[in-house]
Amino acid sequence: MDIMIAVQDVCVSSQWFTAIILSLCCFLPSCLPAGQTVDYASIESVVTRQGDTALLRCTSDGISKGAWLNRSSIIFAGNDKWSVDPRVSIVSSGGEYSLQIQKVDVTDDGLYTCSVQSERNPKPKHLHLVVKVPPKIYDISSDITVNEGSNVSLICTASGKPDPTISWRHITPLARKYDSGEYLNITGITRDQAGDYECSAMNDIASPDSKTVKVIVKCKYISVLATIWLPKQILIYINMLWQLEMSLKRKFIMINMLCYGHVLHLHWDGDLNGPEYKVICLRQI
């Protein structure tokens, strides 16, 4: 007698399983007859962030059997788990038959189907899981050294969902911004365009991801720009203010001043013991 009951249970279970799989097949895009499509207007969107826990809600009367599918793969049939993914589970309390996915990733993005097998007809519910991803810069140009007047091209690429917007700015007191895009092109770079350039990738998911690249501009020297006379006291003050490195050679002092990332050479000529020094300024180009 027990054997007969067990056989009947197996048969009923088999019939239920066959029925629910067939009913689910009727609502999968890959199983629909030619010319028929899923009514995507009725699909519910569930939006979550990468790394969060997503809950795809579906209801049941507590008696009828249900199943969850992702595309054409069975995740759960009733409370029997078919998926080998340890992140997925069923929330089935209080008439709920919802699918929970922990630590969602972009590979989880897509269409999910919940089907509850009632006495007459299945009640399918389609949900589209949208996994959004914060911006991440994965490649940026290395620091470079160029000659003044050269053309410079910098690149910055990033990933994210939705696709991040990339912007550039020159890190100076003016903080000049450039047009958005992966590439930053500078034609005929000048010395005042040297310095750090910041690339920022941003979308509506998280704070921007930023990285910098340093551009060093090598300059040439031309003829004398100006010849002036300065009192000793001013020279001493400049020396203290800028912490200039001084080297004494015969009757002139050469000072190297770091200004905007470039070395400006100033030559003091004249009597070192006199009240004034003659200053010859060489401009960089």
mmCIF file of C-alpha atoms in Angstrom:
data_model
loop_
_atom_site.group_PDB
_atom_site.id
_atom_site.type_symbol
_atom_site.label_atom_id
_atom_site.label_comp_id
_atom_site.label_asym_id
_atom_site.label_seq_id
_atom_site.Cartn_x
_atom_site.Cartn_y
_atom_site.Cartn_z
ATOM 1 C CA MET A 1 0.000 0.000 0.000
ATOM 2 C CA ASP A 2 2.796 2.383 0.936
ATOM 3 C CA ILE A 3 4.493 1.590 -2.351
ATOM 4 C CA MET A 4 1.319 2.472 -4.286
ATOM 5 C CA ILE A 5 0.995 5.795 -2.444
ATOM 6 C CA ALA A 6 4.638 6.572 -3.144
ATOM 7 C CA VAL A 7 4.160 5.768 -6.817
ATOM 8 C CA GLN A 8 1.060 7.979 -6.926
ATOM 9 C CA ASP A 9 3.000 10.824 -5.300
ATOM 10 C CA VAL A 10 5.747 10.465 -7.859
ATOM 11 C CA CYS A 11 3.201 10.482 -10.664
ATOM 12 C CA VAL A 12 1.438 13.561 -9.287
ATOM 13 C CA SER A 13 4.766 15.303 -8.783
ATOM 14 C CA SER A 14 5.824 14.353 -12.285
ATOM 15 C CA GLN A 15 2.546 15.598 -13.731
ATOM 16 C CA TRP A 16 2.861 18.879 -11.859
ATOM 17 C CA PHE A 17 6.446 19.313 -12.961
ATOM 18 C CA THR A 18 5.570 18.565 -16.592
ATOM 19 C CA ALA A 19 2.620 20.949 -16.461
ATOM 20 C CA ILE A 20 4.567 23.816 -14.993
ATOM 21 C CA ILE A 21 7.482 23.411 -17.384
ATOM 22 C CA LEU A 22 5.090 23.350 -20.342
ATOM 23 C CA SER A 23 3.263 26.386 -19.026
ATOM 24 C CA LEU A 24 6.520 28.230 -18.516
ATOM 25 C CA CYS A 25 7.631 27.327 -21.998
ATOM 26 C CA CYS A 26 4.552 29.037 -23.344
ATOM 27 C CA PHE A 27 5.782 32.329 -21.951
ATOM 28 C CA LEU A 28 9.474 32.149 -22.802
ATOM 29 C CA PRO A 29 10.491 34.178 -25.875
ATOM 30 C CA SER A 30 12.450 31.236 -27.261
ATOM 31 C CA CYS A 31 9.411 28.926 -27.053
ATOM 32 C CA LEU A 32 6.721 31.191 -28.460
ATOM 33 C CA PRO A 33 5.177 30.281 -31.822
ATOM 34 C CA ALA A 34 6.300 32.214 -34.863
ATOM 35 C CA GLY A 35 4.799 35.671 -34.991
ATOM 36 C CA GLN A 36 4.132 35.882 -31.245
ATOM 37 C CA THR A 37 6.197 37.902 -28.813
ATOM 38 C CA VAL A 38 6.284 38.680 -25.126
ATOM 39 C CA ASP A 39 4.309 41.782 -24.157
ATOM 40 C CA TYR A 40 7.298 43.791 -22.992
ATOM 41 C CA ALA A 41 5.039 46.662 -21.958
ATOM 42 C CA SER A 42 3.894 44.489 -19.039
ATOM 43 C CA ILE A 43 7.429 43.698 -17.883
ATOM 44 C CA GLU A 44 8.288 45.141 -14.490
ATOM 45 C CA SER A 45 11.752 46.655 -14.109
ATOM 46 C CA VAL A 46 13.758 46.076 -10.958
ATOM 47 C CA VAL A 47 16.762 48.402 -10.700
ATOM 48 C CA THR A 48 19.664 47.679 -8.371
ATOM 49 C CA ARG A 49 23.347 48.459 -7.971
ATOM 50 C CA GLN A 50 26.236 46.091 -8.480
ATOM 51 C CA GLY A 51 26.993 44.357 -5.175
ATOM 52 C CA ASP A 52 23.552 44.945 -3.633
ATOM 53 C CA THR A 53 20.825 42.371 -2.920
ATOM 54 C CA ALA A 54 17.967 42.263 -5.451
ATOM 55 C CA LEU A 55 14.471 41.028 -4.628
ATOM 56 C CA LEU A 56 12.250 40.015 -7.561
ATOM 57 C CA ARG A 57 8.741 39.923 -6.123
ATOM 58 C CA CYS A 58 6.070 37.390 -7.043
ATOM 59 C CA THR A 59 2.954 36.269 -5.141
ATOM 60 C CA SER A 60 1.349 32.886 -4.538
ATOM 61 C CA ASP A 61 -1.767 31.625 -2.760
ATOM 62 C CA GLY A 62 0.394 29.245 -0.763
ATOM 63 C CA ILE A 63 -1.186 26.211 -2.395
ATOM 64 C CA SER A 64 -0.345 26.536 -6.068
ATOM 65 C CA LYS A 65 3.088 25.557 -7.290
ATOM 66 C CA GLY A 66 5.454 28.119 -8.746
ATOM 67 C CA ALA A 67 8.731 28.333 -10.609
ATOM 68 C CA TRP A 68 11.397 30.883 -11.480
ATOM 69 C CA LEU A 69 13.356 31.056 -14.714
ATOM 70 C CA ASN A 70 16.133 33.269 -15.991
ATOM 71 C CA ARG A 71 15.923 33.340 -19.766
ATOM 72 C CA SER A 72 15.606 29.595 -20.509
ATOM 73 C CA SER A 73 17.260 28.270 -17.337
ATOM 74 C CA ILE A 74 15.210 26.964 -14.410
ATOM 75 C CA ILE A 75 16.253 28.517 -11.091
ATOM 76 C CA PHE A 76 13.549 27.138 -8.805
ATOM 77 C CA ALA A 77 10.664 24.679 -9.334
ATOM 78 C CA GLY A 78 8.506 25.105 -6.269
ATOM 79 C CA ASN A 79 10.973 25.145 -3.400
ATOM 80 C CA ASP A 80 13.360 22.823 -5.220
ATOM 81 C CA LYS A 81 16.478 24.684 -6.220
ATOM 82 C CA TRP A 82 17.822 23.877 -9.678
ATOM 83 C CA SER A 83 20.436 26.585 -9.842
ATOM 84 C CA VAL A 84 23.904 25.901 -8.461
ATOM 85 C CA ASP A 85 24.391 29.598 -7.705
ATOM 86 C CA PRO A 86 24.649 29.983 -3.890
ATOM 87 C CA ARG A 87 23.536 33.627 -4.110
ATOM 88 C CA VAL A 88 19.920 32.846 -5.089
ATOM 89 C CA SER A 89 17.132 31.857 -2.711
ATOM 90 C CA ILE A 90 13.342 31.887 -2.417
ATOM 91 C CA VAL A 91 11.419 34.185 -0.063
ATOM 92 C CA SER A 92 8.115 32.393 0.478
ATOM 93 C CA SER A 93 6.535 33.851 3.599
ATOM 94 C CA GLY A 94 3.074 35.436 3.720
ATOM 95 C CA GLY A 95 1.899 34.481 0.250
ATOM 96 C CA GLU A 96 5.148 35.632 -1.298
ATOM 97 C CA TYR A 97 7.125 33.602 -3.808
ATOM 98 C CA SER A 98 9.972 36.001 -4.541
ATOM 99 C CA LEU A 99 13.468 35.412 -5.862
ATOM 100 C CA GLN A 100 16.350 36.937 -3.931
ATOM 101 C CA ILE A 101 19.800 37.422 -5.475
ATOM 102 C CA GLN A 102 22.693 38.502 -3.264
ATOM 103 C CA LYS A 103 25.720 40.464 -4.478
ATOM 104 C CA VAL A 104 24.247 41.065 -7.927
ATOM 105 C CA ASP A 105 26.614 41.516 -10.845
ATOM 106 C CA VAL A 106 26.222 42.614 -14.454
ATOM 107 C CA THR A 107 25.870 38.964 -15.501
ATOM 108 C CA ASP A 108 22.598 38.824 -13.530
ATOM 109 C CA ASP A 109 21.089 41.550 -15.694
ATOM 110 C CA GLY A 110 18.210 40.319 -17.857
ATOM 111 C CA LEU A 111 14.696 38.882 -18.043
ATOM 112 C CA TYR A 112 13.257 36.708 -15.252
ATOM 113 C CA THR A 113 9.931 34.853 -15.272
ATOM 114 C CA CYS A 114 7.844 33.790 -12.291
ATOM 115 C CA SER A 115 4.990 31.367 -13.033
ATOM 116 C CA VAL A 116 2.468 30.200 -10.454
ATOM 117 C CA GLN A 117 0.500 27.124 -11.582
ATOM 118 C CA SER A 118 -3.141 27.612 -10.599
ATOM 119 C CA GLU A 119 -5.945 25.135 -11.163
ATOM 120 C CA ARG A 120 -6.870 26.626 -14.520
ATOM 121 C CA ASN A 121 -4.150 28.783 -15.980
ATOM 122 C CA PRO A 122 -0.604 29.728 -15.080
ATOM 123 C CA LYS A 123 -0.034 33.294 -13.933
ATOM 124 C CA PRO A 124 3.301 34.361 -15.373
ATOM 125 C CA LYS A 125 5.075 37.509 -14.317
ATOM 126 C CA HIS A 126 8.001 38.929 -16.264
ATOM 127 C CA LEU A 127 10.602 41.082 -14.537
ATOM 128 C CA HIS A 128 13.652 42.761 -16.025
ATOM 129 C CA LEU A 129 16.539 43.052 -13.585
ATOM 130 C CA VAL A 130 18.665 46.106 -14.378
ATOM 131 C CA VAL A 131 22.071 46.097 -12.678
ATOM 132 C CA LYS A 132 23.737 49.505 -12.601
ATOM 133 C CA VAL A 133 27.497 49.793 -12.166
ATOM 134 C CA PRO A 134 29.512 52.721 -10.707
ATOM 135 C CA PRO A 135 32.065 54.378 -13.024
ATOM 136 C CA LYS A 136 35.595 52.994 -13.023
ATOM 137 C CA ILE A 137 38.598 54.337 -14.941
ATOM 138 C CA TYR A 138 40.609 51.385 -16.207
ATOM 139 C CA ASP A 139 43.097 53.106 -18.523
ATOM 140 C CA ILE A 140 44.696 56.562 -18.625
ATOM 141 C CA SER A 141 47.759 58.013 -20.361
ATOM 142 C CA SER A 142 51.070 57.878 -18.524
ATOM 143 C CA ASP A 143 52.877 61.034 -17.418
ATOM 144 C CA ILE A 144 54.624 62.622 -20.388
ATOM 145 C CA THR A 145 57.320 65.191 -21.159
ATOM 146 C CA VAL A 146 57.020 67.189 -24.397
ATOM 147 C CA ASN A 147 58.636 70.173 -26.058
ATOM 148 C CA GLU A 148 56.748 73.433 -26.060
ATOM 149 C CA GLY A 149 54.789 73.800 -29.281
ATOM 150 C CA SER A 150 54.163 70.059 -29.619
ATOM 151 C CA ASN A 151 50.738 68.503 -30.062
ATOM 152 C CA VAL A 152 49.587 66.447 -27.077
ATOM 153 C CA SER A 153 46.919 63.740 -26.998
ATOM 154 C CA LEU A 154 45.752 62.189 -23.717
ATOM 155 C CA ILE A 155 43.317 59.282 -23.377
ATOM 156 C CA CYS A 156 41.126 58.133 -20.509
ATOM 157 C CA THR A 157 38.735 55.164 -20.741
ATOM 158 C CA ALA A 158 36.206 53.986 -18.179
ATOM 159 C CA SER A 159 33.465 51.422 -17.687
ATOM 160 C CA GLY A 160 30.110 51.586 -15.937
ATOM 161 C CA LYS A 161 26.385 51.188 -16.483
ATOM 162 C CA PRO A 162 24.975 53.435 -17.714
ATOM 163 C CA ASP A 163 28.044 54.397 -19.725
ATOM 164 C CA PRO A 164 29.948 57.083 -17.803
ATOM 165 C CA THR A 165 30.573 60.580 -19.116
ATOM 166 C CA ILE A 166 34.278 61.461 -19.231
ATOM 167 C CA SER A 167 35.498 65.015 -18.643
ATOM 168 C CA TRP A 168 38.915 66.666 -18.411
ATOM 169 C CA ARG A 169 40.204 69.672 -16.483
ATOM 170 C CA HIS A 170 43.565 71.334 -16.011
ATOM 171 C CA ILE A 171 44.353 71.487 -12.292
ATOM 172 C CA THR A 172 45.334 75.145 -11.965
ATOM 173 C CA PRO A 173 43.865 78.070 -9.999
ATOM 174 C CA LEU A 174 41.614 78.679 -13.011
ATOM 175 C CA ALA A 175 40.719 74.961 -13.269
ATOM 176 C CA ARG A 176 40.057 75.155 -16.986
ATOM 177 C CA LYS A 177 37.610 72.528 -18.220
ATOM 178 C CA TYR A 178 37.724 70.846 -21.620
ATOM 179 C CA ASP A 179 35.114 69.231 -23.831
ATOM 180 C CA SER A 180 33.849 65.847 -22.646
ATOM 181 C CA GLY A 181 35.272 62.714 -24.231
ATOM 182 C CA GLU A 182 37.887 60.025 -23.863
ATOM 183 C CA TYR A 183 40.504 62.047 -25.754
ATOM 184 C CA LEU A 184 42.029 65.381 -24.766
ATOM 185 C CA ASN A 185 43.922 66.987 -27.643
ATOM 186 C CA ILE A 186 46.106 70.061 -27.136
ATOM 187 C CA THR A 187 47.547 71.693 -30.248
ATOM 188 C CA GLY A 188 50.806 73.619 -29.853
ATOM 189 C CA ILE A 189 51.077 73.247 -26.097
ATOM 190 C CA THR A 190 52.518 76.184 -24.168
ATOM 191 C CA ARG A 191 54.347 76.330 -20.854
ATOM 192 C CA ASP A 192 51.296 77.606 -19.000
ATOM 193 C CA GLN A 193 49.467 74.441 -20.087
ATOM 194 C CA ALA A 194 51.919 72.229 -18.206
ATOM 195 C CA GLY A 195 50.826 70.511 -15.009
ATOM 196 C CA ASP A 196 48.323 67.907 -13.879
ATOM 197 C CA TYR A 197 45.268 67.010 -15.954
ATOM 198 C CA GLU A 198 42.397 65.302 -14.173
ATOM 199 C CA CYS A 199 40.117 62.808 -15.900
ATOM 200 C CA SER A 200 36.735 62.200 -14.243
ATOM 201 C CA ALA A 201 34.258 59.447 -15.147
ATOM 202 C CA MET A 202 30.730 59.894 -13.846
ATOM 203 C CA ASN A 203 27.231 58.444 -14.072
ATOM 204 C CA ASP A 204 24.152 58.614 -11.843
ATOM 205 C CA ILE A 205 25.138 55.642 -9.671
ATOM 206 C CA ALA A 206 28.027 56.801 -7.497
ATOM 207 C CA SER A 207 30.633 59.508 -7.025
ATOM 208 C CA PRO A 208 32.939 60.168 -9.998
ATOM 209 C CA ASP A 209 36.119 58.149 -10.393
ATOM 210 C CA SER A 210 39.085 60.461 -11.022
ATOM 211 C CA LYS A 211 42.723 60.033 -12.004
ATOM 212 C CA THR A 212 45.440 62.467 -13.082
ATOM 213 C CA VAL A 213 48.220 62.566 -15.638
ATOM 214 C CA LYS A 214 51.173 64.957 -15.437
ATOM 215 C CA VAL A 215 52.308 66.892 -18.512
ATOM 216 C CA ILE A 216 55.794 68.434 -18.359
ATOM 217 C CA VAL A 217 56.635 71.038 -21.013
ATOM 218 C CA LYS A 218 60.318 71.532 -21.873
ATOM 219 C CA CYS A 219 61.147 75.107 -22.846
ATOM 220 C CA LYS A 220 63.949 76.722 -24.815
ATOM 221 C CA TYR A 221 65.788 79.899 -23.899
ATOM 222 C CA ILE A 222 66.052 83.027 -26.022
ATOM 223 C CA SER A 223 67.876 86.319 -25.770
ATOM 224 C CA VAL A 224 67.760 88.694 -22.829
ATOM 225 C CA LEU A 225 64.240 89.704 -21.875
ATOM 226 C CA ALA A 226 65.139 92.511 -19.482
ATOM 227 C CA THR A 227 68.017 94.048 -17.596
ATOM 228 C CA ILE A 228 67.170 95.600 -14.257
ATOM 229 C CA TRP A 229 68.903 96.765 -11.106
ATOM 230 C CA LEU A 230 67.826 95.483 -7.707
ATOM 231 C CA PRO A 231 69.034 96.467 -4.234
ATOM 232 C CA LYS A 232 70.743 93.799 -2.195
ATOM 233 C CA GLN A 233 67.949 93.768 0.348
ATOM 234 C CA ILE A 234 65.390 92.746 -2.280
ATOM 235 C CA LEU A 235 67.640 89.992 -3.535
ATOM 236 C CA ILE A 236 68.008 88.642 -0.033
ATOM 237 C CA TYR A 237 64.214 88.752 0.423
ATOM 238 C CA ILE A 238 63.661 86.886 -2.845
ATOM 239 C CA ASN A 239 66.220 84.341 -1.782
ATOM 240 C CA MET A 240 64.402 83.721 1.498
ATOM 241 C CA LEU A 241 60.944 83.705 -0.050
ATOM 242 C CA TRP A 242 61.632 81.261 -2.846
ATOM 243 C CA GLN A 243 64.412 79.314 -1.114
ATOM 244 C CA LEU A 244 66.570 79.810 -4.132
ATOM 245 C CA GLU A 245 69.686 77.808 -4.697
ATOM 246 C CA MET A 246 72.584 80.183 -5.191
ATOM 247 C CA SER A 247 75.976 79.435 -6.621
ATOM 248 C CA LEU A 248 78.793 81.927 -6.612
ATOM 249 C CA LYS A 249 80.995 82.161 -9.706
ATOM 250 C CA ARG A 250 83.493 84.978 -9.964
ATOM 251 C CA LYS A 251 81.553 88.217 -10.148
ATOM 252 C CA PHE A 252 77.996 86.998 -10.719
ATOM 253 C CA ILE A 253 75.425 84.908 -8.908
ATOM 254 C CA MET A 254 73.133 82.481 -10.752
ATOM 255 C CA ILE A 255 69.789 81.641 -9.190
ATOM 256 C CA ASN A 256 67.423 78.916 -10.354
ATOM 257 C CA MET A 257 63.801 79.732 -9.634
ATOM 258 C CA LEU A 258 61.073 77.110 -10.019
ATOM 259 C CA CYS A 259 57.993 78.741 -11.495
ATOM 260 C CA TYR A 260 54.988 76.847 -12.944
ATOM 261 C CA GLY A 261 57.120 73.741 -13.179
ATOM 262 C CA HIS A 262 59.930 75.428 -15.141
ATOM 263 C CA VAL A 263 63.344 76.723 -14.174
ATOM 264 C CA LEU A 264 63.835 80.440 -14.762
ATOM 265 C CA HIS A 265 67.470 81.513 -14.827
ATOM 266 C CA LEU A 266 68.357 84.897 -13.358
ATOM 267 C CA HIS A 267 71.933 86.150 -13.656
ATOM 268 C CA TRP A 268 73.274 88.731 -11.211
ATOM 269 C CA ASP A 269 76.255 90.620 -12.564
ATOM 270 C CA GLY A 270 78.310 93.374 -11.051
ATOM 271 C CA ASP A 271 80.223 94.093 -7.891
ATOM 272 C CA LEU A 272 79.295 91.555 -5.266
ATOM 273 C CA ASN A 273 80.290 94.026 -2.571
ATOM 274 C CA GLY A 274 78.328 96.899 -4.043
ATOM 275 C CA PRO A 275 74.915 98.167 -2.968
ATOM 276 C CA GLU A 276 73.164 96.842 -6.083
ATOM 277 C CA TYR A 277 73.237 93.932 -8.502
ATOM 278 C CA LYS A 278 72.561 94.055 -12.202
ATOM 279 C CA VAL A 279 69.932 91.406 -13.045
ATOM 280 C CA ILE A 280 69.634 89.853 -16.492
ATOM 281 C CA CYS A 281 66.461 87.800 -16.988
ATOM 282 C CA LEU A 282 66.342 85.050 -19.570
ATOM 283 C CA ARG A 283 62.835 84.076 -20.610
ATOM 284 C CA GLN A 284 61.903 80.471 -21.345
ATOM 285 C CA ILE A 285 60.102 79.559 -24.584
#
